[in-house]
């Protein structure tokens, strides 16, 4: 059996990749994919810990995370489409009318 | 097999009623003609009022529901009532504003109700699963509301920024919960504290708690997680900003306090210095950047960041059982003071706002005193309350806060608080001076519910400062259920 540590290390790497992606990428769609990567890193950790503890709580949490992520996608994509309609671009560097 | 019975439903009754009401309103709104969406607002307010009644009936009871997933205690009743009142004030502010700005659509009120449900659930959450669900339930409607003015690029931009950073912070919360679950083997707050007492790995638990703190730091706009706040508060329709700057902050702090006080008392040594540093940094940065703002919405946004720092002070002594009850009461009192003052100040901003984002510079307030005395006096009261100047509720709130922090042994933090309040006097008084001493022709909108809101909050701000004992006693009775 693969030790839990391996899973947690992999999930930490995925989480860090996602967080870096959010910070460096300029396209909201890619940023959003990076956020999904962070959530899925957490899901991996949940499942690994759930099997280690022999408790189902972690696996149930994963279902909640997936459902909520889907709800977030619905709102997020709608916002991005709306912005694309008015600006014909979704580069976050060009969405910059608010500053100071 | 665990059984559900009626008492489980009683613990969450306000949230159930409001959810049902909001869902019904969503359907009913389809049959309300376009021009009379005021009816939707009225029905939404009735729903909030009904829920407020149920919440007040629950006062004094203390129980766990749904196998320890949610909790009903004095703390939750107090904050639920505050959140529902915030919702009512939010509707009162929005009623005329959305009509004037041409944004009148029925979904506005329904989304607000759903967001309030999320906030109430957050206050009652006793399990990290529920904390997470509630966090999303309160945030997702707010993303939509921030982008509600879809003719304005600023509003869309605010929605996108809020959404991306909100989703980012959710990632931190979820990963933090995963690590805490890994360390403790349970997501229940009471299970976590039991596991920590019987030797769960402290390092994993600390990292998890720190990640949760980062996530909530984004939600309550604590420095260094505040970058989104000024942009979102400026771009979002003002009535939405008023609602989210109070409601989301109250719910975020409530969840933070319950999670930390109930689940992580064993991590005090690690987390207290972090919280103290966050509070000090938030007060300093928020107040210093506010000095250079010329737009009233941005000014109030930085002011709200600074106030997140003051409220965070109440959390710093959370691990000290002698001081904790007093500091929680001081924190709750300050949340009430902040919510009341904040709604009033945003109400004045709404009164002076014109279409297309005009009327929002501080220079647009010139001569307000000579054109509209009640409005200028009300604004002065709110700004004095935000500084913490007598005779206002903000002064009393700061007094209780500083006293609690000094009792907890953090004298330096209280000194930082006083010094940053002095700095804040500069930029708040600049607005007052503009209103009284400069010449100008400001035109204020006069709508019944808007005038009612700023008038009422101004009265409360002053009157409560003379009889603060009553409110403080309520706050002191609003204890957390710790086991």
Coordinates of C-alpha atoms in Angstrom, one line a residue:
Chain A
X1 CA 0.0 0.0 0.0
X2 CA 1.2 3.5 -0.8
X3 CA 1.9 5.4 2.4
X4 CA -0.4 8.4 3.1
X5 CA 2.7 10.8 3.1
X6 CA 3.1 10.3 -0.6
X7 CA -0.4 11.4 -1.3
X8 CA -0.1 14.4 1.0
X9 CA 3.2 15.4 -0.7
X10 CA 1.6 15.1 -4.1
X11 CA -1.4 17.1 -3.0
X12 CA 0.9 19.8 -1.5
X13 CA 2.7 20.1 -4.8
X14 CA -0.6 20.3 -6.7
X15 CA -1.9 23.0 -4.3
X16 CA 1.3 25.0 -4.6
X17 CA 1.1 24.7 -8.4
X18 CA -2.5 26.0 -8.3
X19 CA -1.6 28.9 -6.0
X20 CA 1.3 29.9 -8.2
X21 CA -1.0 29.7 -11.3
X22 CA -3.5 32.1 -9.7
X23 CA -0.7 34.5 -9.0
X24 CA 1.2 34.5 -12.3
X25 CA -1.4 33.7 -15.0
X26 CA -3.3 36.6 -16.6
X27 CA -6.2 34.9 -18.2
X28 CA -9.2 34.5 -15.9
X29 CA -10.0 31.1 -17.4
X30 CA -6.6 29.8 -16.5
X31 CA -6.7 31.5 -13.1
X32 CA -10.0 29.7 -12.6
X33 CA -8.5 26.4 -13.6
X34 CA -5.7 26.9 -11.1
X35 CA -8.3 27.5 -8.4
X36 CA -9.8 24.2 -9.4
X37 CA -6.4 22.6 -9.1
X38 CA -6.1 23.9 -5.5
X39 CA -9.6 22.5 -4.7
X40 CA -8.7 19.1 -6.2
X41 CA -5.4 19.1 -4.3
X42 CA -7.5 19.4 -1.1
X43 CA -9.8 16.6 -2.4
X44 CA -6.8 14.3 -2.8
X45 CA -5.7 15.1 0.7
X46 CA -9.2 14.5 2.0
X47 CA -9.4 11.1 0.4
X48 CA -6.0 10.0 1.5
X49 CA -6.6 11.1 5.1
X50 CA -10.0 9.5 5.1
X51 CA -8.5 6.2 4.2
X52 CA -5.8 6.6 6.8
X53 CA -8.3 7.3 9.5
X54 CA -10.9 4.8 8.3
X55 CA -13.5 7.6 8.5
X56 CA -15.9 8.5 5.8
X57 CA -16.1 12.2 6.7
X58 CA -13.3 13.1 4.4
X59 CA -14.9 11.4 1.4
X60 CA -18.2 13.1 2.0
X61 CA -16.4 16.4 2.1
X62 CA -15.0 15.7 -1.3
X63 CA -18.5 15.5 -2.7
X64 CA -19.4 18.8 -1.2
X65 CA -16.3 20.4 -2.6
X66 CA -17.1 19.1 -6.1
X67 CA -20.7 20.3 -5.9
X68 CA -19.8 23.8 -4.7
X69 CA -17.0 24.1 -7.3
X70 CA -19.6 23.4 -10.0
X71 CA -21.8 26.2 -8.6
X72 CA -18.8 28.5 -8.5
X73 CA -18.0 27.7 -12.2
X74 CA -21.6 28.6 -13.2
X75 CA -21.3 32.1 -11.7
X76 CA -17.7 32.6 -12.7
X77 CA -18.1 31.7 -16.4
X78 CA -21.2 33.9 -16.6
X79 CA -19.1 36.8 -15.2
X80 CA -16.3 36.1 -17.7
X81 CA -18.7 35.9 -20.6
X82 CA -20.3 39.2 -19.6
X83 CA -17.0 40.9 -19.4
X84 CA -15.9 39.5 -22.8
X85 CA -19.1 40.9 -24.4
X86 CA -18.4 44.4 -23.2
X87 CA -14.6 44.5 -23.5
X88 CA -13.8 41.8 -26.2
X89 CA -10.9 40.8 -24.0
X90 CA -10.7 38.9 -20.7
X91 CA -7.0 39.6 -20.0
X92 CA -7.0 40.7 -16.3
X93 CA -4.4 43.3 -17.1
X94 CA -6.8 45.0 -19.3
X95 CA -9.6 44.8 -16.8
X96 CA -8.2 47.7 -14.8
X97 CA -10.5 50.6 -14.6
X98 CA -10.5 50.5 -10.8
X99 CA -7.3 51.5 -9.0
X100 CA -5.8 54.1 -6.6
Chain B
X1 CA -28.2 4.9 12.7
X2 CA -28.5 8.5 14.0
X3 CA -32.0 9.8 14.2
X4 CA -33.3 13.2 13.3
X5 CA -36.1 14.7 15.4
X6 CA -37.9 18.0 15.6
X7 CA -35.4 19.6 17.9
X8 CA -32.8 19.3 15.2
X9 CA -34.9 21.3 12.9
X10 CA -35.6 23.8 15.7
X11 CA -31.8 24.6 15.9
X12 CA -31.8 25.7 12.3
X13 CA -35.4 27.0 12.1
X14 CA -34.5 30.6 11.1
X15 CA -32.3 29.4 8.2
X16 CA -35.0 27.0 7.0
X17 CA -37.7 29.6 7.1
X18 CA -35.5 32.1 5.2
X19 CA -34.4 29.6 2.6
X20 CA -38.0 28.6 2.0
X21 CA -39.1 32.2 1.8
X22 CA -36.3 33.1 -0.6
X23 CA -37.1 30.1 -2.9
X24 CA -40.7 31.1 -2.9
X25 CA -39.9 34.7 -3.6
X26 CA -37.7 33.6 -6.6
X27 CA -40.8 32.0 -8.2
X28 CA -43.3 34.7 -7.1
X29 CA -41.0 37.4 -8.5
X30 CA -41.8 36.0 -12.0
X31 CA -45.4 37.1 -11.6
X32 CA -44.6 40.6 -10.4
X33 CA -44.6 43.1 -13.3
X34 CA -41.4 44.9 -14.1
X35 CA -42.4 48.3 -12.9
X36 CA -43.5 47.1 -9.4
X37 CA -40.5 45.3 -8.1
X38 CA -40.9 47.3 -4.9
X39 CA -43.3 44.5 -4.0
X40 CA -40.5 42.0 -4.1
X41 CA -38.4 44.2 -1.8
X42 CA -41.4 44.4 0.6
X43 CA -41.8 40.6 0.6
X44 CA -38.1 40.1 1.1
X45 CA -38.2 42.4 4.1
X46 CA -41.3 40.6 5.5
X47 CA -39.3 37.3 5.2
X48 CA -36.4 38.8 7.1
X49 CA -38.7 40.3 9.7
X50 CA -40.4 36.9 10.2
X51 CA -37.0 35.2 10.6
X52 CA -35.9 37.8 13.0
X53 CA -39.0 37.1 15.1
X54 CA -38.2 33.4 15.2
X55 CA -34.5 34.1 16.0
X56 CA -35.5 36.3 19.0
X57 CA -37.8 33.5 20.2
X58 CA -34.8 31.2 20.2
X59 CA -32.9 33.5 22.6
X60 CA -31.8 31.6 25.7
X61 CA -31.7 28.1 24.2
X62 CA -28.5 26.2 23.7
X63 CA -28.4 23.0 21.8
X64 CA -26.6 21.0 19.1
X65 CA -28.5 19.8 16.0
X66 CA -28.0 17.4 13.2
X67 CA -25.5 15.2 15.1
X68 CA -23.3 18.1 16.1
X69 CA -23.2 19.8 12.7
X70 CA -24.8 23.0 13.8
X71 CA -25.1 24.7 17.1
X72 CA -27.6 27.1 18.6
X73 CA -26.3 29.2 21.4
X74 CA -26.5 32.8 22.7
X75 CA -23.7 33.8 20.4
X76 CA -25.5 32.5 17.3
X77 CA -28.8 34.2 18.3
X78 CA -27.1 37.5 18.9
X79 CA -25.3 37.4 15.6
X80 CA -28.2 36.0 13.6
X81 CA -30.3 38.9 14.9
X82 CA -27.6 41.4 13.8
X83 CA -27.3 39.8 10.4
X84 CA -31.1 39.9 9.8
X85 CA -31.2 43.6 10.8
X86 CA -28.3 44.1 8.4
X87 CA -30.3 42.5 5.7
X88 CA -33.3 44.7 6.5
X89 CA -31.1 47.8 6.4
X90 CA -29.5 46.5 3.2
X91 CA -33.0 46.3 1.6
X92 CA -34.0 49.7 2.8
X93 CA -30.8 51.2 1.3
X94 CA -31.3 49.3 -2.0
X95 CA -35.0 50.1 -2.5
X96 CA -34.6 53.6 -3.9
X97 CA -31.1 53.2 -5.1
X98 CA -31.7 50.3 -7.6
X99 CA -34.7 52.2 -9.0
X100 CA -32.7 55.4 -9.4
X101 CA -29.8 53.7 -11.0
X102 CA -32.0 51.6 -13.3
X103 CA -31.0 48.3 -11.8
X104 CA -34.4 47.3 -10.5
X105 CA -34.7 43.6 -10.9
X106 CA -36.3 41.1 -8.5
X107 CA -33.3 38.8 -8.3
X108 CA -31.5 41.4 -6.3
X109 CA -33.6 40.8 -3.2
X110 CA -33.7 37.1 -3.6
X111 CA -29.9 36.9 -3.9
X112 CA -29.6 39.0 -0.7
X113 CA -31.8 36.7 1.2
X114 CA -29.8 33.7 0.1
X115 CA -26.6 35.4 1.2
X116 CA -28.1 36.2 4.6
X117 CA -29.0 32.5 4.9
X118 CA -25.3 31.6 4.2
X119 CA -24.2 34.1 6.9
X120 CA -26.6 32.7 9.5
X121 CA -25.5 29.2 8.7
X122 CA -21.9 30.3 9.1
X123 CA -22.6 31.7 12.6
X124 CA -24.2 28.4 13.6
X125 CA -21.7 26.0 12.0
X126 CA -20.1 23.5 14.5
X127 CA -18.5 21.4 11.8
X128 CA -16.0 22.5 9.2
X129 CA -18.1 21.0 6.4
X130 CA -20.9 23.4 7.4
X131 CA -18.4 26.3 7.7
X132 CA -17.3 25.6 4.1
X133 CA -20.9 25.3 2.7
X134 CA -22.0 28.4 4.5
X135 CA -19.0 30.3 3.3
X136 CA -19.9 29.5 -0.3
X137 CA -23.6 30.1 0.2
X138 CA -22.8 33.6 1.4
X139 CA -20.1 34.4 -1.2
X140 CA -21.7 33.2 -4.4
X141 CA -24.7 35.5 -4.3
X142 CA -22.4 38.4 -3.3
X143 CA -20.2 37.7 -6.5
X144 CA -23.4 38.1 -8.5
X145 CA -24.6 41.2 -6.6
X146 CA -21.2 42.9 -7.0
X147 CA -21.5 42.5 -10.8
X148 CA -25.2 43.4 -10.7
X149 CA -24.9 46.6 -12.7
X150 CA -24.0 44.9 -16.0
X151 CA -24.0 48.1 -18.0
X152 CA -21.1 49.4 -15.9
X153 CA -17.6 48.0 -16.7
X154 CA -16.6 48.9 -13.1
X155 CA -19.3 46.8 -11.6
X156 CA -18.4 43.8 -13.8
X157 CA -14.7 44.2 -13.0
X158 CA -15.6 44.3 -9.3
X159 CA -17.6 41.1 -9.7
X160 CA -14.7 39.4 -11.5
X161 CA -12.1 40.5 -9.0
X162 CA -14.3 39.5 -6.0
X163 CA -15.0 36.2 -7.6
X164 CA -11.4 35.3 -8.5
X165 CA -10.0 36.3 -5.1
X166 CA -13.0 34.7 -3.3
X167 CA -12.5 31.4 -5.1
X168 CA -8.7 31.6 -4.4
X169 CA -9.4 32.1 -0.7
X170 CA -11.8 29.2 -0.7
X171 CA -9.0 27.1 -1.9
X172 CA -7.0 28.0 1.2
X173 CA -9.9 27.3 3.5
X174 CA -10.6 23.9 1.9
X175 CA -6.9 22.8 2.0
X176 CA -6.6 24.0 5.6
X177 CA -9.7 22.0 6.5
X178 CA -8.2 19.0 4.8
X179 CA -5.0 19.2 6.9
X180 CA -7.0 19.7 10.1
X181 CA -9.0 16.7 9.2
X182 CA -5.8 14.8 8.6
X183 CA -4.4 15.7 11.9
X184 CA -7.6 15.2 14.0
X185 CA -9.5 12.6 12.0
X186 CA -12.7 14.6 12.4
X187 CA -14.2 17.8 10.9
X188 CA -16.4 18.5 13.9
X189 CA -15.1 21.4 16.0
X190 CA -15.8 19.5 19.2
X191 CA -14.1 16.4 17.7
X192 CA -11.0 18.4 16.8
X193 CA -10.5 19.7 20.3
X194 CA -10.9 16.2 21.7
X195 CA -8.3 14.9 19.2
X196 CA -5.9 17.7 19.9
X197 CA -6.2 16.9 23.7
X198 CA -5.3 13.2 23.0
X199 CA -2.2 13.9 21.0
X200 CA -3.0 14.8 17.4
X201 CA 0.1 15.9 15.4
X202 CA 0.4 19.6 16.3
X203 CA 2.4 20.7 13.3
X204 CA -0.2 19.5 10.8
X205 CA -3.0 21.1 12.9
X206 CA -1.1 24.4 13.1
X207 CA -0.6 24.5 9.3
X208 CA -4.2 23.7 8.8
X209 CA -5.4 26.4 11.2
X210 CA -3.0 28.9 9.6
X211 CA -4.4 28.1 6.1
X212 CA -8.0 28.6 7.4
X213 CA -6.9 31.9 8.9
X214 CA -5.5 33.0 5.5
X215 CA -8.8 32.1 3.8
X216 CA -10.9 34.0 6.4
X217 CA -8.4 36.8 6.3
X218 CA -9.4 37.3 2.6
X219 CA -13.1 37.3 3.6
X220 CA -12.9 39.9 6.4
X221 CA -10.3 41.9 4.4
X222 CA -7.4 41.7 6.8
X223 CA -4.0 43.0 5.6
X224 CA -2.1 41.4 3.8
X225 CA -5.1 39.8 2.2
X226 CA -7.0 43.0 1.5
X227 CA -6.0 43.9 -2.1
X228 CA -9.4 43.2 -3.6
X229 CA -11.4 45.3 -1.1
X230 CA -11.0 48.8 -2.4
X231 CA -11.6 47.8 -6.0
X232 CA -14.6 45.6 -5.2
X233 CA -16.2 48.2 -2.8
X234 CA -15.7 50.9 -5.3
X235 CA -17.0 49.1 -8.4
X236 CA -19.9 47.3 -6.9
X237 CA -23.3 49.1 -6.7
X238 CA -23.2 51.1 -3.5
X239 CA -26.1 49.4 -1.9
X240 CA -24.4 46.1 -2.4
X241 CA -21.2 47.4 -0.9
X242 CA -23.0 48.6 2.2
X243 CA -24.5 45.2 2.7
X244 CA -21.4 43.1 2.0
X245 CA -19.0 45.3 4.0
X246 CA -21.2 44.7 7.1
X247 CA -22.7 41.2 6.5
X248 CA -19.8 39.4 5.1
X249 CA -17.5 40.8 7.8
X250 CA -19.8 39.9 10.6
X251 CA -20.2 36.3 9.4
X252 CA -16.5 35.9 8.7
X253 CA -15.5 37.1 12.1
X254 CA -18.2 34.9 13.8
X255 CA -16.9 31.8 12.0
X256 CA -13.3 32.7 12.8
X257 CA -14.1 33.2 16.4
X258 CA -16.1 30.0 16.8
X259 CA -13.5 27.8 14.9
X260 CA -10.6 29.2 16.8
X261 CA -12.1 29.4 20.2
X262 CA -13.8 26.0 20.1
X263 CA -11.4 23.9 18.0
X264 CA -7.9 25.4 18.4
X265 CA -7.5 26.5 22.0
X266 CA -4.5 24.2 22.2
X267 CA -2.7 26.2 19.5
X268 CA -2.8 29.5 21.4
X269 CA 1.0 29.7 21.7
X270 CA 1.4 29.5 17.9
X271 CA -1.6 31.5 16.8
X272 CA -1.9 34.4 19.2
X273 CA 1.3 36.2 18.0
X274 CA 0.1 35.7 14.4
X275 CA -3.3 37.2 15.2
X276 CA -1.8 40.1 17.1
X277 CA 0.5 40.8 14.1
X278 CA -2.4 40.6 11.6
X279 CA -4.5 43.0 13.7
X280 CA -1.7 45.5 14.1
X281 CA -0.7 45.4 10.4
X282 CA -4.4 45.7 9.3
X283 CA -5.0 48.8 11.5
X284 CA -1.7 50.5 10.4
X285 CA -2.0 49.8 6.6
X286 CA -5.7 50.4 6.4
X287 CA -5.5 53.7 8.1
X288 CA -2.4 54.9 6.3
X289 CA -3.6 54.2 2.8
X290 CA -6.9 55.7 3.5
X291 CA -5.2 59.1 4.0
X292 CA -4.5 59.5 0.3
X293 CA -7.9 58.6 -1.0
X294 CA -10.1 61.1 -2.8
X295 CA -13.0 58.8 -3.7
X296 CA -15.5 58.4 -0.8
X297 CA -16.1 54.7 -1.7
X298 CA -12.4 53.9 -1.6
X299 CA -12.0 55.9 1.6
X300 CA -14.7 53.9 3.3
X301 CA -13.3 50.7 1.8
X302 CA -9.9 51.4 3.5
X303 CA -11.8 52.4 6.6
X304 CA -13.5 49.0 6.6
X305 CA -10.1 47.3 6.3
X306 CA -8.9 49.3 9.2
X307 CA -11.9 48.3 11.2
X308 CA -11.3 44.7 10.4
X309 CA -8.0 45.3 12.3
X310 CA -9.8 46.7 15.3
X311 CA -12.3 43.8 15.4
X312 CA -9.4 41.3 15.0
X313 CA -7.9 42.8 18.3
X314 CA -10.8 41.1 20.1
X315 CA -9.6 37.7 18.9
X316 CA -6.1 38.0 20.0
X317 CA -6.6 36.9 23.6
X318 CA -8.9 34.0 22.5
X319 CA -6.9 31.3 24.3
X320 CA -7.0 33.0 27.7
X321 CA -10.1 31.7 29.5
X322 CA -10.2 34.6 31.9
X323 CA -10.2 37.3 29.3
X324 CA -12.0 35.5 26.5
X325 CA -15.7 36.2 27.6
X326 CA -15.0 39.9 27.9
X327 CA -13.1 40.1 24.7
X328 CA -15.8 38.2 22.8
X329 CA -18.4 40.6 24.2
X330 CA -16.3 43.6 23.2
X331 CA -15.9 42.1 19.8
X332 CA -19.6 41.6 19.4
X333 CA -20.3 45.1 20.7
X334 CA -17.9 46.5 18.1
X335 CA -19.5 44.5 15.3
X336 CA -22.8 46.1 16.2
X337 CA -21.3 49.5 16.4
X338 CA -19.5 49.0 13.1
X339 CA -22.6 47.6 11.3
X340 CA -24.8 50.5 12.4
X341 CA -22.3 53.2 11.6
X342 CA -21.3 51.6 8.4
X343 CA -24.8 51.4 7.1
X344 CA -25.4 55.0 8.0
X345 CA -22.3 56.2 6.2
X346 CA -23.0 54.2 3.1
X347 CA -26.6 55.5 3.2
X348 CA -25.2 59.1 3.0
X349 CA -23.0 58.1 0.1
X350 CA -26.0 56.6 -1.7
X351 CA -28.0 59.8 -1.1
X352 CA -25.3 61.8 -2.9
X353 CA -24.5 59.4 -5.7
X354 CA -25.5 60.3 -9.2
X355 CA -25.8 58.0 -12.2
X356 CA -22.6 56.8 -14.0
X357 CA -20.6 56.9 -10.8
X358 CA -20.7 60.7 -10.4
X359 CA -21.0 62.4 -7.0
X360 CA -18.5 60.1 -5.3
X361 CA -15.5 62.3 -4.9
X362 CA -14.9 63.9 -1.5
X363 CA -15.0 67.3 -3.3
X364 CA -18.6 66.5 -4.3
X365 CA -19.5 66.9 -0.6
X366 CA -18.4 70.5 -0.5
X367 CA -21.0 72.7 1.1
X368 CA -23.4 69.9 2.0
X369 CA -24.0 71.4 5.4
X370 CA -25.5 74.6 3.8
X371 CA -27.6 72.6 1.4
X372 CA -28.9 69.8 3.5
X373 CA -28.2 70.1 7.2
X374 CA -29.7 66.9 8.5
X375 CA -27.7 64.8 6.0
X376 CA -24.4 66.6 6.8
X377 CA -24.9 66.3 10.5
X378 CA -25.7 62.6 10.1
X379 CA -22.6 62.0 8.1
X380 CA -20.6 63.9 10.7
X381 CA -22.0 61.6 13.4
X382 CA -21.0 58.5 11.4
X383 CA -17.5 59.8 10.7
X384 CA -17.0 60.7 14.4
X385 CA -18.2 57.2 15.3
X386 CA -15.7 55.6 12.8
X387 CA -12.9 57.7 14.4
X388 CA -14.1 56.7 17.9
X389 CA -15.0 60.1 19.1
X390 CA -17.7 60.8 21.8
X391 CA -20.7 60.8 22.0
X392 CA -20.9 57.9 19.5
X393 CA -21.2 54.2 19.7
X394 CA -17.8 53.8 18.0
X395 CA -16.1 55.5 20.9
X396 CA -17.7 53.1 23.4
X397 CA -16.9 50.1 21.2
X398 CA -13.3 51.1 21.0
X399 CA -13.1 51.6 24.7
X400 CA -14.4 48.1 25.4
X401 CA -12.0 46.7 22.8
X402 CA -8.9 48.4 24.1
X403 CA -9.9 47.4 27.7
X404 CA -10.2 43.8 26.7
X405 CA -6.9 43.8 24.9
X406 CA -5.1 45.4 27.8
X407 CA -6.7 42.9 30.2
X408 CA -5.3 40.2 27.9
X409 CA -1.8 41.6 28.3
X410 CA -1.4 43.2 24.9
X411 CA -0.8 46.8 25.9
X412 CA 1.3 47.5 22.7
X413 CA -1.6 46.4 20.6
X414 CA -3.9 48.9 22.3
X415 CA -1.3 51.6 21.8
X416 CA -1.2 50.8 18.1
X417 CA -5.0 51.0 18.1
X418 CA -5.1 54.4 19.7
X419 CA -2.3 55.8 17.4
X420 CA -4.0 54.5 14.2
X421 CA -7.3 56.0 15.4
X422 CA -5.5 59.3 15.6
X423 CA -4.3 58.9 12.0
X424 CA -7.8 58.1 10.9
X425 CA -9.1 61.3 12.5
X426 CA -7.2 63.1 9.7
X427 CA -9.0 61.6 6.7
X428 CA -12.4 61.4 8.3
X429 CA -12.3 65.0 9.5
X430 CA -11.2 66.0 6.0
X431 CA -14.6 65.0 4.8
X432 CA -16.3 66.9 7.6
X433 CA -14.3 70.0 6.9
X434 CA -15.2 69.7 3.2
X435 CA -18.9 69.5 4.1
X436 CA -18.9 72.5 6.5
X437 CA -16.2 74.9 5.2
X438 CA -16.1 74.7 1.5
X439 CA -18.5 76.0 -1.1
X440 CA -20.4 73.8 -3.4
X441 CA -23.8 72.8 -4.8
X442 CA -24.4 69.1 -3.8
X443 CA -27.7 67.6 -4.7
X444 CA -28.9 64.8 -2.4
X445 CA -31.5 62.3 -3.3
X446 CA -34.4 62.2 -0.8
X447 CA -36.2 58.9 -0.7
X448 CA -38.2 57.8 2.3
X449 CA -36.5 54.5 3.1
X450 CA -33.1 56.0 2.5
X451 CA -33.7 58.9 4.8
X452 CA -35.2 56.5 7.3
X453 CA -32.1 54.4 7.3
X454 CA -29.5 57.1 7.8
X455 CA -31.8 58.9 10.3
X456 CA -32.4 55.8 12.3
X457 CA -28.7 54.7 12.3
X458 CA -27.6 58.2 13.3
X459 CA -30.0 58.2 16.2
X460 CA -28.9 54.7 17.3
X461 CA -25.2 55.7 17.0
X462 CA -25.7 58.6 19.4
X463 CA -28.3 57.1 21.8
X464 CA -26.6 53.8 22.4
X465 CA -23.4 55.7 23.4
X466 CA -25.3 57.1 26.4
X467 CA -26.7 53.7 27.5
X468 CA -24.0 51.2 26.3
X469 CA -24.5 49.0 29.3
X470 CA -27.6 47.4 27.9
X471 CA -26.1 46.4 24.6
X472 CA -22.9 45.3 26.3
X473 CA -24.9 43.1 28.7
X474 CA -26.6 41.4 25.7
X475 CA -23.2 40.9 24.1
X476 CA -21.9 39.5 27.4
X477 CA -24.7 37.0 27.6
X478 CA -24.1 35.9 24.0
X479 CA -21.7 33.2 25.1
X480 CA -20.1 30.5 22.9
X481 CA -21.1 26.9 23.6
X482 CA -17.6 25.5 24.1
X483 CA -18.3 21.7 24.5

